[in-house]
Amino acid sequence: MTAVVLFTRDLRVHDHPALAAACRDHTTVVPLFVIDEQILAGPTASPNRAAVLAGALADLRSSLRELGGDLVIRRGDVVAETLRVAIETRADTVRASADVSAYAQRRERRLTSEASRAGVAVEFSPGVTVVPPGSLHPAGGDHYRVFTPYFRAWRQVGWRPAEPVPPVVPIPSGLHVGELPTPDDLIRGERSPKLPTAGESAGLRLLDNVVRRVAAGEPDYDDLAADQTSRLSPYLHLGCVSPLVAARRLSGRAPALIRQLAWRDFLHQVTAAFPAITTTDYRTRQTRWRHDDDALAAWRSGLTGIPIVDAGMRQLLAEGWMHNRARLITASFLTKTLGLDWRYGAAHFFRWLVDGDVANNAGNWQWVAGTGNDTRPNRVLNPIRQAHRFDPDGEYVRRHVPELAEVAGRAVHEPWRLSPAERAGLSYPAPLLDRPGSH
Ligand code: FAD
């Protein structure tokens, strides 16, 4: 009996329930990744994520080879290629991790129906979140709409045990495994110069470091310059680190990080129940979005003239990642201060983020825009007050906005207050708004 294990964004061998079950229950196992032409050709493709995907696939192949297996790579339509491989290898079962986006849900339905016509069984396992979406719901509802009661239930429910790495991955002989893609084979386009090392090995090393660091107590994650959040997001996004393993190792040690992992699960269960989250307001709000192409272009390129906003946007372009506090400030500035549609912001983030994630990106953008799960949808973050509070010495701004590197201390947050002589040497734009702190 042979099983095909279709990898999607669960690129690891530790705690992989679908791989573990296949290795337990089948004589031979075909680990498969299909490079999805439709995603690569679509509007959500990202050169940054393609680069980390290529690295994660290389790392996964090498881990599978160490276990006696390999990673078969195909390219094309995921469902058609998976069934082709299943038929070629006479597999009776395809196993995969269940996922939440509209695209993943459609792919799962298609795979199930087309496989059943070919006489192949399909089994979906958990693995993309700590607690499977849909397994918790409030009385009378199909999913939680508010985080706090969800978090209460999430902490109380028993988590499944983590799956060990299978001792052996027994692949059938004579398989054509295919070439690993380079980032350019996936998608060409401008990439950020400072991307993280990809893959499960790097992700697990990082998790070890995070666990070691929090043993001394959790730092203030909101301190922009200190930059002490875990940076696990790209690894969680591609499943190189199991969210369950991260939660188990951090539980009881790092309550603030555990809460963040619960936010991730929360938004995944919202997306599972409301897969139109990327395009449609979760909660209708009579907002009339403005159109202002110049302001949008200035925001995208980090040239709004509001230093804290520009620092966040420049960090995104340089690293494919942005500190959470800066994501909140820049997103609030776009939607609440400039009044521009959250969908433009989400699309730009998705183009650049290495952790760009349907549930987390759209869910957080809607939260900030007031169309999502925020119980205070009208809150506006004042960028100047946020800057003074979370970057009190201005170090984060100077790090990411070199034009302001010579402006000392907190004065860097309001260059329009500098004397004409001090301002004269700065090649930094005037603020988009007249009184930036008062909107
Ligand atoms: P840590 O603070 O160390 O948190 C650990 C993990 O918890 C993260 O890796 C992430 O998986 C999860 N997490 C943390 N905060 C959140 C949150 N607010 N919502 C959901 N999960 C969270 N996160 C993404 O993973 N992908 C996105 O596309 C994304 N887009 C965002 C867009 C906006 C407008 C905002 C405000 C936030 C967005 N986030 C997104 C959430 C958050 O900013 C990042 O997860 C976090 O900055 C990643 O850094 P970290 O791993 O160091 O986080």
Tab-separated table of C-alpha atoms and ligand atoms in Angstrom:
chain	number	residue	atom	x	y	z
A	1	MET	CA	0.000	0.000	0.000
A	2	THR	CA	1.335	3.380	-1.040
A	3	ALA	CA	0.354	6.849	0.174
A	4	VAL	CA	1.187	10.152	-1.468
A	5	VAL	CA	1.842	12.892	1.094
A	6	LEU	CA	1.053	16.197	-0.564
A	7	PHE	CA	3.050	18.984	1.118
A	8	THR	CA	1.633	22.498	0.835
A	9	ARG	CA	2.588	24.977	3.568
A	10	ASP	CA	3.658	22.369	6.084
A	11	LEU	CA	7.265	22.024	4.931
A	12	ARG	CA	8.726	19.996	7.767
A	13	VAL	CA	9.271	16.444	8.972
A	14	HIS	CA	8.704	17.078	12.709
A	15	ASP	CA	5.123	17.040	13.970
A	16	HIS	CA	3.649	16.376	10.537
A	17	PRO	CA	0.489	14.342	11.208
A	18	ALA	CA	-0.130	13.478	7.526
A	19	LEU	CA	3.456	12.274	6.983
A	20	ALA	CA	3.521	10.428	10.325
A	21	ALA	CA	0.245	8.607	9.558
A	22	ALA	CA	1.414	7.669	6.057
A	23	CYS	CA	4.704	6.272	7.401
A	24	ARG	CA	2.816	4.336	10.073
A	25	ASP	CA	0.029	2.919	7.924
A	26	HIS	CA	1.588	2.419	4.476
A	27	THR	CA	4.391	0.282	3.125
A	28	THR	CA	5.650	3.008	0.835
A	29	VAL	CA	5.254	6.783	0.963
A	30	VAL	CA	5.671	9.386	-1.790
A	31	PRO	CA	6.360	12.870	-0.361
A	32	LEU	CA	5.254	15.324	-3.047
A	33	PHE	CA	5.346	19.066	-3.592
A	34	VAL	CA	3.621	20.555	-6.613
A	35	ILE	CA	4.758	23.991	-7.735
A	36	ASP	CA	1.400	25.624	-8.292
A	37	GLU	CA	1.362	27.474	-11.619
A	38	GLN	CA	-1.873	29.192	-10.726
A	39	ILE	CA	-0.483	30.789	-7.558
A	40	LEU	CA	2.710	31.832	-9.347
A	41	ALA	CA	0.803	33.460	-12.179
A	42	GLY	CA	-1.731	35.103	-9.875
A	43	PRO	CA	-1.893	38.554	-8.308
A	44	THR	CA	-0.769	37.307	-4.878
A	45	ALA	CA	2.597	35.890	-5.975
A	46	SER	CA	5.583	37.289	-4.123
A	47	PRO	CA	9.258	37.083	-5.129
A	48	ASN	CA	10.231	37.215	-1.438
A	49	ARG	CA	8.042	34.268	-0.503
A	50	ALA	CA	9.219	32.387	-3.600
A	51	ALA	CA	12.798	32.727	-2.342
A	52	VAL	CA	11.988	31.323	1.091
A	53	LEU	CA	9.845	28.619	-0.488
A	54	ALA	CA	12.770	27.478	-2.660
A	55	GLY	CA	15.026	27.357	0.408
A	56	ALA	CA	12.436	25.504	2.486
A	57	LEU	CA	11.952	22.880	-0.247
A	58	ALA	CA	15.711	22.266	-0.432
A	59	ASP	CA	15.854	21.824	3.334
A	60	LEU	CA	12.828	19.507	3.310
A	61	ARG	CA	14.323	17.351	0.580
A	62	SER	CA	17.543	17.001	2.505
A	63	SER	CA	15.672	16.037	5.736
A	64	LEU	CA	13.584	13.473	3.857
A	65	ARG	CA	16.727	12.036	2.261
A	66	GLU	CA	18.273	11.616	5.709
A	67	LEU	CA	15.216	9.495	6.576
A	68	GLY	CA	15.676	7.306	3.506
A	69	GLY	CA	13.033	9.175	1.524
A	70	ASP	CA	13.022	12.050	-0.944
A	71	LEU	CA	10.837	14.942	-2.071
A	72	VAL	CA	9.177	14.514	-5.446
A	73	ILE	CA	8.751	17.857	-7.206
A	74	ARG	CA	6.191	18.430	-9.941
A	75	ARG	CA	4.865	21.595	-11.538
A	76	GLY	CA	1.389	22.497	-12.784
A	77	ASP	CA	-2.117	22.099	-11.416
A	78	VAL	CA	-1.837	20.707	-7.875
A	79	VAL	CA	-4.840	18.387	-8.066
A	80	ALA	CA	-4.005	17.007	-11.531
A	81	GLU	CA	-0.314	16.473	-10.694
A	82	THR	CA	-1.090	14.838	-7.362
A	83	LEU	CA	-3.453	12.387	-8.988
A	84	ARG	CA	-0.960	11.730	-11.780
A	85	VAL	CA	1.689	10.824	-9.184
A	86	ALA	CA	-0.851	8.726	-7.227
A	87	ILE	CA	-1.755	6.775	-10.345
A	88	GLU	CA	1.893	6.372	-11.461
A	89	THR	CA	2.858	4.989	-8.047
A	90	ARG	CA	-0.376	2.974	-7.622
A	91	ALA	CA	-1.102	4.831	-4.402
A	92	ASP	CA	-4.403	4.113	-2.701
A	93	THR	CA	-4.362	7.229	-0.499
A	94	VAL	CA	-3.381	10.886	-0.683
A	95	ARG	CA	-2.729	12.608	2.639
A	96	ALA	CA	-2.383	16.348	3.192
A	97	SER	CA	-2.742	19.011	5.886
A	98	ALA	CA	-6.097	20.794	5.968
A	99	ASP	CA	-5.913	24.547	5.346
A	100	VAL	CA	-8.307	27.483	5.544
A	101	SER	CA	-8.091	29.947	2.650
A	102	ALA	CA	-10.763	29.999	-0.051
A	103	TYR	CA	-8.170	28.695	-2.500
A	104	ALA	CA	-7.092	25.850	-0.195
A	105	GLN	CA	-10.687	24.901	0.550
A	106	ARG	CA	-11.476	24.732	-3.193
A	107	ARG	CA	-8.330	22.687	-3.813
A	108	GLU	CA	-9.332	20.235	-1.063
A	109	ARG	CA	-12.838	19.815	-2.469
A	110	ARG	CA	-11.493	19.238	-5.984
A	111	LEU	CA	-8.845	16.798	-4.801
A	112	THR	CA	-11.431	14.800	-2.860
A	113	SER	CA	-13.908	14.561	-5.726
A	114	GLU	CA	-11.378	13.905	-8.525
A	115	ALA	CA	-9.501	11.354	-6.421
A	116	SER	CA	-12.685	9.490	-5.602
A	117	ARG	CA	-13.375	9.158	-9.330
A	118	ALA	CA	-9.893	7.653	-9.703
A	119	GLY	CA	-10.498	5.278	-6.775
A	120	VAL	CA	-7.990	7.030	-4.501
A	121	ALA	CA	-8.870	7.949	-0.907
A	122	VAL	CA	-8.003	11.418	0.430
A	123	GLU	CA	-7.363	12.137	4.113
A	124	PHE	CA	-6.755	15.574	5.614
A	125	SER	CA	-4.871	15.978	8.889
A	126	PRO	CA	-4.349	18.923	11.246
A	127	GLY	CA	-0.996	20.702	11.345
A	128	VAL	CA	-1.393	24.276	10.102
A	129	THR	CA	-2.589	25.633	13.474
A	130	VAL	CA	-2.269	24.648	17.149
A	131	VAL	CA	-5.984	23.958	17.544
A	132	PRO	CA	-7.766	22.921	14.325
A	133	PRO	CA	-10.071	25.624	12.932
A	134	GLY	CA	-13.686	24.679	13.495
A	135	SER	CA	-12.969	22.584	16.566
A	136	LEU	CA	-13.905	25.424	18.921
A	137	HIS	CA	-17.120	27.342	18.596
A	138	PRO	CA	-19.296	29.410	20.894
A	139	ALA	CA	-22.825	28.327	21.782
A	140	GLY	CA	-25.015	29.125	18.802
A	141	GLY	CA	-22.185	30.129	16.424
A	142	ASP	CA	-19.970	28.339	13.918
A	143	HIS	CA	-16.827	30.309	14.871
A	144	TYR	CA	-15.578	32.869	17.381
A	145	ARG	CA	-15.888	36.487	16.261
A	146	VAL	CA	-14.164	37.988	19.311
A	147	PHE	CA	-10.658	37.058	20.431
A	148	THR	CA	-10.949	37.068	24.251
A	149	PRO	CA	-13.560	34.289	24.608
A	150	TYR	CA	-11.772	32.355	21.865
A	151	PHE	CA	-8.490	32.613	23.783
A	152	ARG	CA	-10.188	31.363	26.946
A	153	ALA	CA	-11.517	28.290	25.120
A	154	TRP	CA	-8.205	27.813	23.234
A	155	ARG	CA	-6.217	27.638	26.476
A	156	GLN	CA	-8.602	25.170	28.053
A	157	VAL	CA	-9.031	22.699	25.207
A	158	GLY	CA	-6.559	19.789	25.158
A	159	TRP	CA	-3.937	20.054	22.410
A	160	ARG	CA	-3.070	16.950	20.388
A	161	PRO	CA	0.334	15.414	21.160
A	162	ALA	CA	3.149	16.410	18.796
A	163	GLU	CA	4.075	13.757	16.215
A	164	PRO	CA	7.673	12.537	16.307
A	165	VAL	CA	9.805	12.594	13.156
A	166	PRO	CA	9.135	9.277	11.361
A	167	PRO	CA	12.114	6.934	11.796
A	168	VAL	CA	12.043	6.065	8.082
A	169	VAL	CA	10.280	7.456	5.030
A	170	PRO	CA	10.052	4.380	2.799
A	171	ILE	CA	9.754	5.646	-0.791
A	172	PRO	CA	9.076	3.295	-3.709
A	173	SER	CA	12.067	2.619	-5.922
A	174	GLY	CA	12.534	4.109	-9.388
A	175	LEU	CA	10.752	7.402	-8.703
A	176	HIS	CA	11.631	10.380	-10.878
A	177	VAL	CA	12.038	13.004	-8.151
A	178	GLY	CA	12.475	16.152	-10.260
A	179	GLU	CA	14.697	19.194	-9.746
A	180	LEU	CA	14.461	21.624	-6.879
A	181	PRO	CA	13.360	25.049	-8.133
A	182	THR	CA	15.533	28.125	-7.793
A	183	PRO	CA	13.742	31.320	-6.683
A	184	ASP	CA	13.853	32.557	-10.301
A	185	ASP	CA	12.238	29.318	-11.517
A	186	LEU	CA	9.312	30.235	-9.310
A	187	ILE	CA	8.872	33.925	-9.946
A	188	ARG	CA	11.099	36.742	-11.118
A	189	GLY	CA	10.828	40.206	-9.643
A	190	GLU	CA	12.454	42.506	-7.130
A	191	ARG	CA	13.353	40.837	-3.833
A	192	SER	CA	14.236	42.360	-0.488
A	193	PRO	CA	17.984	42.363	0.115
A	194	LYS	CA	17.785	40.951	3.665
A	195	LEU	CA	15.679	37.793	3.692
A	196	PRO	CA	15.803	35.206	6.500
A	197	THR	CA	17.422	31.792	6.065
A	198	ALA	CA	14.634	29.487	4.953
A	199	GLY	CA	13.532	26.046	6.064
A	200	GLU	CA	12.800	23.744	8.956
A	201	SER	CA	16.398	23.461	10.202
A	202	ALA	CA	16.778	27.242	10.537
A	203	GLY	CA	13.250	27.537	11.986
A	204	LEU	CA	13.907	24.957	14.706
A	205	ARG	CA	17.226	26.602	15.592
A	206	LEU	CA	15.395	29.909	15.918
A	207	LEU	CA	12.717	28.300	18.109
A	208	ASP	CA	15.468	26.898	20.377
A	209	ASN	CA	16.902	30.413	20.689
A	210	VAL	CA	13.515	31.920	21.445
A	211	VAL	CA	12.825	29.304	24.141
A	212	ARG	CA	16.250	30.001	25.668
A	213	ARG	CA	15.715	33.779	25.550
A	214	VAL	CA	12.314	33.760	27.264
A	215	ALA	CA	13.697	31.665	30.130
A	216	ALA	CA	15.004	34.965	31.516
A	217	GLY	CA	11.550	36.560	31.149
A	218	GLU	CA	9.749	38.040	28.181
A	219	PRO	CA	10.979	41.399	26.893
A	220	ASP	CA	8.763	44.307	25.842
A	221	TYR	CA	7.808	43.121	22.377
A	222	ASP	CA	6.343	46.516	21.468
A	223	ASP	CA	9.734	48.236	21.711
A	224	LEU	CA	10.417	48.881	18.034
A	225	ALA	CA	14.155	49.490	18.276
A	226	ALA	CA	14.842	46.539	20.588
A	227	ASP	CA	13.315	44.248	17.942
A	228	GLN	CA	12.814	41.316	20.283
A	229	THR	CA	9.796	39.535	18.860
A	230	SER	CA	10.423	35.910	17.906
A	231	ARG	CA	10.660	36.393	14.107
A	232	LEU	CA	9.091	32.942	13.798
A	233	SER	CA	6.417	34.189	11.375
A	234	PRO	CA	8.033	33.131	8.047
A	235	TYR	CA	8.637	29.649	9.477
A	236	LEU	CA	5.098	29.380	10.809
A	237	HIS	CA	3.700	30.614	7.521
A	238	LEU	CA	5.354	27.841	5.491
A	239	GLY	CA	4.956	25.320	8.309
A	240	CYS	CA	8.720	24.867	8.690
A	241	VAL	CA	8.054	25.165	12.415
A	242	SER	CA	4.968	23.390	13.707
A	243	PRO	CA	2.742	25.917	15.511
A	244	LEU	CA	1.786	23.169	17.950
A	245	VAL	CA	5.419	22.455	18.814
A	246	ALA	CA	6.092	26.182	19.188
A	247	ALA	CA	3.068	26.516	21.498
A	248	ARG	CA	4.008	23.447	23.539
A	249	ARG	CA	7.565	24.665	24.028
A	250	LEU	CA	6.521	28.220	24.903
A	251	SER	CA	3.550	27.308	27.088
A	252	GLY	CA	4.074	28.334	30.720
A	253	ARG	CA	7.221	30.251	29.738
A	254	ALA	CA	6.116	32.987	27.378
A	255	PRO	CA	2.494	34.056	27.933
A	256	ALA	CA	2.735	36.993	25.516
A	257	LEU	CA	3.998	34.794	22.660
A	258	ILE	CA	1.390	32.145	23.442
A	259	ARG	CA	-1.249	34.842	23.104
A	260	GLN	CA	0.174	35.770	19.669
A	261	LEU	CA	0.000	32.134	18.542
A	262	ALA	CA	-3.609	32.087	19.702
A	263	TRP	CA	-4.262	35.208	17.584
A	264	ARG	CA	-2.911	33.281	14.626
A	265	ASP	CA	-5.280	30.379	15.328
A	266	PHE	CA	-8.144	32.808	15.928
A	267	LEU	CA	-7.715	34.431	12.518
A	268	HIS	CA	-7.386	31.030	10.862
A	269	GLN	CA	-10.730	29.921	12.288
A	270	VAL	CA	-12.279	33.237	11.165
A	271	THR	CA	-10.895	32.637	7.656
A	272	ALA	CA	-12.095	29.036	7.587
A	273	ALA	CA	-15.613	30.278	8.342
A	274	PHE	CA	-15.389	33.421	6.177
A	275	PRO	CA	-13.046	32.590	3.282
A	276	ALA	CA	-13.997	35.810	1.440
A	277	ILE	CA	-11.912	37.665	4.064
A	278	THR	CA	-9.308	38.759	1.502
A	279	THR	CA	-11.786	40.724	-0.581
A	280	THR	CA	-14.921	41.383	1.437
A	281	ASP	CA	-15.500	43.308	4.677
A	282	TYR	CA	-16.036	40.836	7.501
A	283	ARG	CA	-18.246	43.364	9.214
A	284	THR	CA	-19.964	45.947	7.077
A	285	ARG	CA	-18.946	49.456	7.911
A	286	GLN	CA	-20.288	52.400	5.982
A	287	THR	CA	-16.803	53.630	5.147
A	288	ARG	CA	-16.329	55.592	1.950
A	289	TRP	CA	-12.726	55.030	1.042
A	290	ARG	CA	-10.934	57.933	-0.620
A	291	HIS	CA	-8.933	57.612	-3.829
A	292	ASP	CA	-5.522	59.228	-3.745
A	293	ASP	CA	-2.913	57.569	-5.953
A	294	ASP	CA	-0.133	59.932	-4.865
A	295	ALA	CA	-0.695	59.271	-1.170
A	296	LEU	CA	-0.856	55.521	-1.820
A	297	ALA	CA	2.406	55.619	-3.786
A	298	ALA	CA	4.101	57.662	-1.024
A	299	TRP	CA	2.896	55.182	1.608
A	300	ARG	CA	4.100	52.181	-0.402
A	301	SER	CA	7.572	53.554	-0.902
A	302	GLY	CA	8.012	54.979	2.607
A	303	LEU	CA	7.939	58.621	1.542
A	304	THR	CA	4.954	59.988	3.469
A	305	GLY	CA	7.103	62.417	5.435
A	306	ILE	CA	5.884	60.815	8.697
A	307	PRO	CA	9.098	59.158	9.923
A	308	ILE	CA	7.589	56.303	11.945
A	309	VAL	CA	5.351	55.306	9.023
A	310	ASP	CA	8.205	55.549	6.536
A	311	ALA	CA	10.504	53.504	8.798
A	312	GLY	CA	7.993	50.639	8.877
A	313	MET	CA	7.396	50.745	5.144
A	314	ARG	CA	11.143	50.823	4.411
A	315	GLN	CA	11.722	47.879	6.782
A	316	LEU	CA	9.142	45.942	4.770
A	317	LEU	CA	10.937	46.647	1.495
A	318	ALA	CA	14.383	45.875	2.935
A	319	GLU	CA	13.566	42.725	4.918
A	320	GLY	CA	10.240	41.399	3.636
A	321	TRP	CA	9.152	41.693	7.250
A	322	MET	CA	7.930	44.464	9.514
A	323	HIS	CA	7.673	44.691	13.289
A	324	ASN	CA	4.092	44.121	14.486
A	325	ARG	CA	3.831	47.556	16.117
A	326	ALA	CA	4.968	49.164	12.855
A	327	ARG	CA	2.406	47.074	10.930
A	328	LEU	CA	-0.294	48.468	13.202
A	329	ILE	CA	0.927	52.061	12.817
A	330	THR	CA	1.379	51.935	9.027
A	331	ALA	CA	-1.942	50.143	8.459
A	332	SER	CA	-3.850	52.533	10.714
A	333	PHE	CA	-2.207	55.470	8.938
A	334	LEU	CA	-3.325	54.192	5.530
A	335	THR	CA	-6.878	53.301	6.441
A	336	LYS	CA	-7.868	55.589	9.299
A	337	THR	CA	-5.701	58.652	8.723
A	338	LEU	CA	-5.490	58.743	4.918
A	339	GLY	CA	-8.870	56.998	4.511
A	340	LEU	CA	-7.618	54.615	1.810
A	341	ASP	CA	-9.095	51.148	1.291
A	342	TRP	CA	-7.493	48.391	3.400
A	343	ARG	CA	-7.384	46.133	0.306
A	344	TYR	CA	-4.618	48.312	-1.227
A	345	GLY	CA	-2.594	48.012	1.931
A	346	ALA	CA	-3.127	44.278	2.246
A	347	ALA	CA	-2.091	43.751	-1.387
A	348	HIS	CA	1.138	45.709	-0.914
A	349	PHE	CA	1.990	43.826	2.291
A	350	PHE	CA	1.228	40.543	0.529
A	351	ARG	CA	3.576	41.464	-2.317
A	352	TRP	CA	6.497	41.878	0.095
A	353	LEU	CA	5.950	39.928	3.326
A	354	VAL	CA	7.917	36.696	3.767
A	355	ASP	CA	5.217	35.702	6.256
A	356	GLY	CA	2.413	36.970	3.968
A	357	ASP	CA	-0.457	34.813	4.970
A	358	VAL	CA	-4.089	34.914	3.827
A	359	ALA	CA	-5.612	34.627	7.302
A	360	ASN	CA	-3.142	36.800	9.213
A	361	ASN	CA	-2.731	39.481	6.591
A	362	ALA	CA	-6.365	39.979	5.633
A	363	GLY	CA	-7.534	39.384	9.214
A	364	ASN	CA	-5.185	41.976	10.669
A	365	TRP	CA	-5.840	44.507	7.923
A	366	GLN	CA	-9.574	44.226	8.506
A	367	TRP	CA	-8.997	44.468	12.261
A	368	VAL	CA	-7.077	47.729	11.827
A	369	ALA	CA	-9.502	49.136	9.239
A	370	GLY	CA	-12.432	48.536	11.580
A	371	THR	CA	-14.153	46.056	9.271
A	372	GLY	CA	-12.837	42.976	11.092
A	373	ASN	CA	-12.799	41.524	14.577
A	374	ASP	CA	-11.791	44.603	16.589
A	375	THR	CA	-14.341	45.310	19.294
A	376	ARG	CA	-13.332	49.006	19.010
A	377	PRO	CA	-13.554	49.481	15.237
A	378	ASN	CA	-13.236	53.279	15.414
A	379	ARG	CA	-9.869	53.391	17.159
A	380	VAL	CA	-7.227	55.432	15.341
A	381	LEU	CA	-3.535	55.151	16.176
A	382	ASN	CA	-1.947	58.578	16.241
A	383	PRO	CA	1.402	57.933	14.519
A	384	ILE	CA	3.267	60.642	16.419
A	385	ARG	CA	2.088	59.457	19.812
A	386	GLN	CA	2.825	55.863	18.820
A	387	ALA	CA	6.301	56.906	17.708
A	388	HIS	CA	7.117	58.614	21.017
A	389	ARG	CA	5.751	55.688	22.987
A	390	PHE	CA	7.245	52.739	21.102
A	391	ASP	CA	10.416	54.317	19.687
A	392	PRO	CA	11.195	56.829	22.426
A	393	ASP	CA	14.756	57.586	21.317
A	394	GLY	CA	14.008	57.462	17.597
A	395	GLU	CA	16.451	54.618	17.007
A	396	TYR	CA	14.044	52.536	14.899
A	397	VAL	CA	13.413	55.500	12.601
A	398	ARG	CA	17.113	56.311	12.181
A	399	ARG	CA	17.849	52.617	11.417
A	400	HIS	CA	15.397	52.497	8.523
A	401	VAL	CA	15.305	56.077	7.228
A	402	PRO	CA	18.910	57.007	6.478
A	403	GLU	CA	17.977	60.551	5.412
A	404	LEU	CA	17.199	61.200	9.101
A	405	ALA	CA	20.229	59.384	10.541
A	406	GLU	CA	21.804	62.639	11.735
A	407	VAL	CA	18.754	63.863	13.667
A	408	ALA	CA	19.387	63.013	17.314
A	409	GLY	CA	16.904	61.638	19.829
A	410	ARG	CA	13.133	61.916	19.690
A	411	ALA	CA	13.252	65.025	17.491
A	412	VAL	CA	13.529	62.585	14.583
A	413	HIS	CA	9.798	61.850	14.884
A	414	GLU	CA	8.775	65.390	13.943
A	415	PRO	CA	11.321	66.802	11.496
A	416	TRP	CA	8.870	69.623	10.607
A	417	ARG	CA	9.568	71.048	14.088
A	418	LEU	CA	13.304	71.373	13.441
A	419	SER	CA	14.670	74.857	12.832
A	420	PRO	CA	15.001	75.869	9.154
A	421	ALA	CA	18.786	75.556	9.514
A	422	GLU	CA	18.516	72.008	10.874
A	423	ARG	CA	16.020	71.048	8.189
A	424	ALA	CA	18.019	72.528	5.359
A	425	GLY	CA	20.416	69.605	4.984
A	426	LEU	CA	17.724	66.910	5.071
A	427	SER	CA	16.526	65.374	1.823
A	428	TYR	CA	13.344	64.088	3.407
A	429	PRO	CA	9.830	64.875	2.140
A	430	ALA	CA	7.436	67.234	3.900
A	431	PRO	CA	4.573	65.371	5.613
A	432	LEU	CA	1.597	64.357	3.470
A	433	LEU	CA	-0.683	65.956	6.054
A	434	ASP	CA	-0.612	69.470	7.469
A	435	ARG	CA	-0.715	68.576	11.141
A	436	PRO	CA	0.385	64.928	11.215
A	437	GLY	CA	-0.334	64.262	14.885
A	438	SER	CA	-3.839	65.675	14.956
A	439	HIS	CA	-5.813	63.365	12.646
B	1	FAD	P1	5.810	37.348	17.465
B	1	FAD	O1	5.300	38.528	18.203
B	1	FAD	O2	7.053	36.725	17.943
B	1	FAD	O3	4.617	36.294	17.487
B	1	FAD	C1	4.787	34.892	17.315
B	1	FAD	C2	3.876	34.416	16.227
B	1	FAD	O4	2.510	34.652	16.552
B	1	FAD	C3	4.089	35.102	14.907
B	1	FAD	O5	5.162	34.538	14.203
B	1	FAD	C4	2.754	34.919	14.207
B	1	FAD	O6	2.657	33.667	13.597
B	1	FAD	C5	1.787	34.973	15.370
B	1	FAD	N1	1.243	36.335	15.495
B	1	FAD	C6	1.785	37.383	16.146
B	1	FAD	N2	0.966	38.454	16.067
B	1	FAD	C7	-0.102	38.071	15.354
B	1	FAD	C8	-1.283	38.717	14.931
B	1	FAD	N3	-1.570	39.995	15.240
B	1	FAD	N4	-2.143	38.017	14.171
B	1	FAD	C9	-1.903	36.736	13.844
B	1	FAD	N5	-0.818	36.072	14.226
B	1	FAD	C10	0.077	36.723	14.975
B	1	FAD	N6	1.353	37.976	10.465
B	1	FAD	C11	1.646	37.007	9.595
B	1	FAD	O7	2.139	35.934	9.998
B	1	FAD	N7	1.393	37.169	8.254
B	1	FAD	C12	0.858	38.314	7.747
B	1	FAD	O8	0.639	38.399	6.546
B	1	FAD	C13	0.569	39.366	8.660
B	1	FAD	N8	0.074	40.545	8.209
B	1	FAD	C14	-0.214	41.545	9.125
B	1	FAD	C15	-0.781	42.741	8.665
B	1	FAD	C16	-1.088	43.754	9.562
B	1	FAD	C17	-1.713	45.036	9.073
B	1	FAD	C18	-0.831	43.579	10.937
B	1	FAD	C19	-1.167	44.661	11.936
B	1	FAD	C20	-0.287	42.386	11.405
B	1	FAD	C21	0.017	41.356	10.519
B	1	FAD	N9	0.563	40.128	10.969
B	1	FAD	C22	0.836	39.134	10.050
B	1	FAD	C23	0.675	39.832	12.400
B	1	FAD	C24	2.014	40.170	13.050
B	1	FAD	O9	2.393	41.478	12.759
B	1	FAD	C25	3.137	39.205	12.638
B	1	FAD	O10	2.725	37.869	12.799
B	1	FAD	C26	4.368	39.424	13.493
B	1	FAD	O11	4.833	40.741	13.372
B	1	FAD	C27	5.466	38.456	13.042
B	1	FAD	O12	6.633	38.663	13.767
B	1	FAD	P2	7.106	37.631	14.879
B	1	FAD	O13	7.123	36.259	14.331
B	1	FAD	O14	8.373	38.155	15.444
B	1	FAD	O15	5.917	37.763	15.934
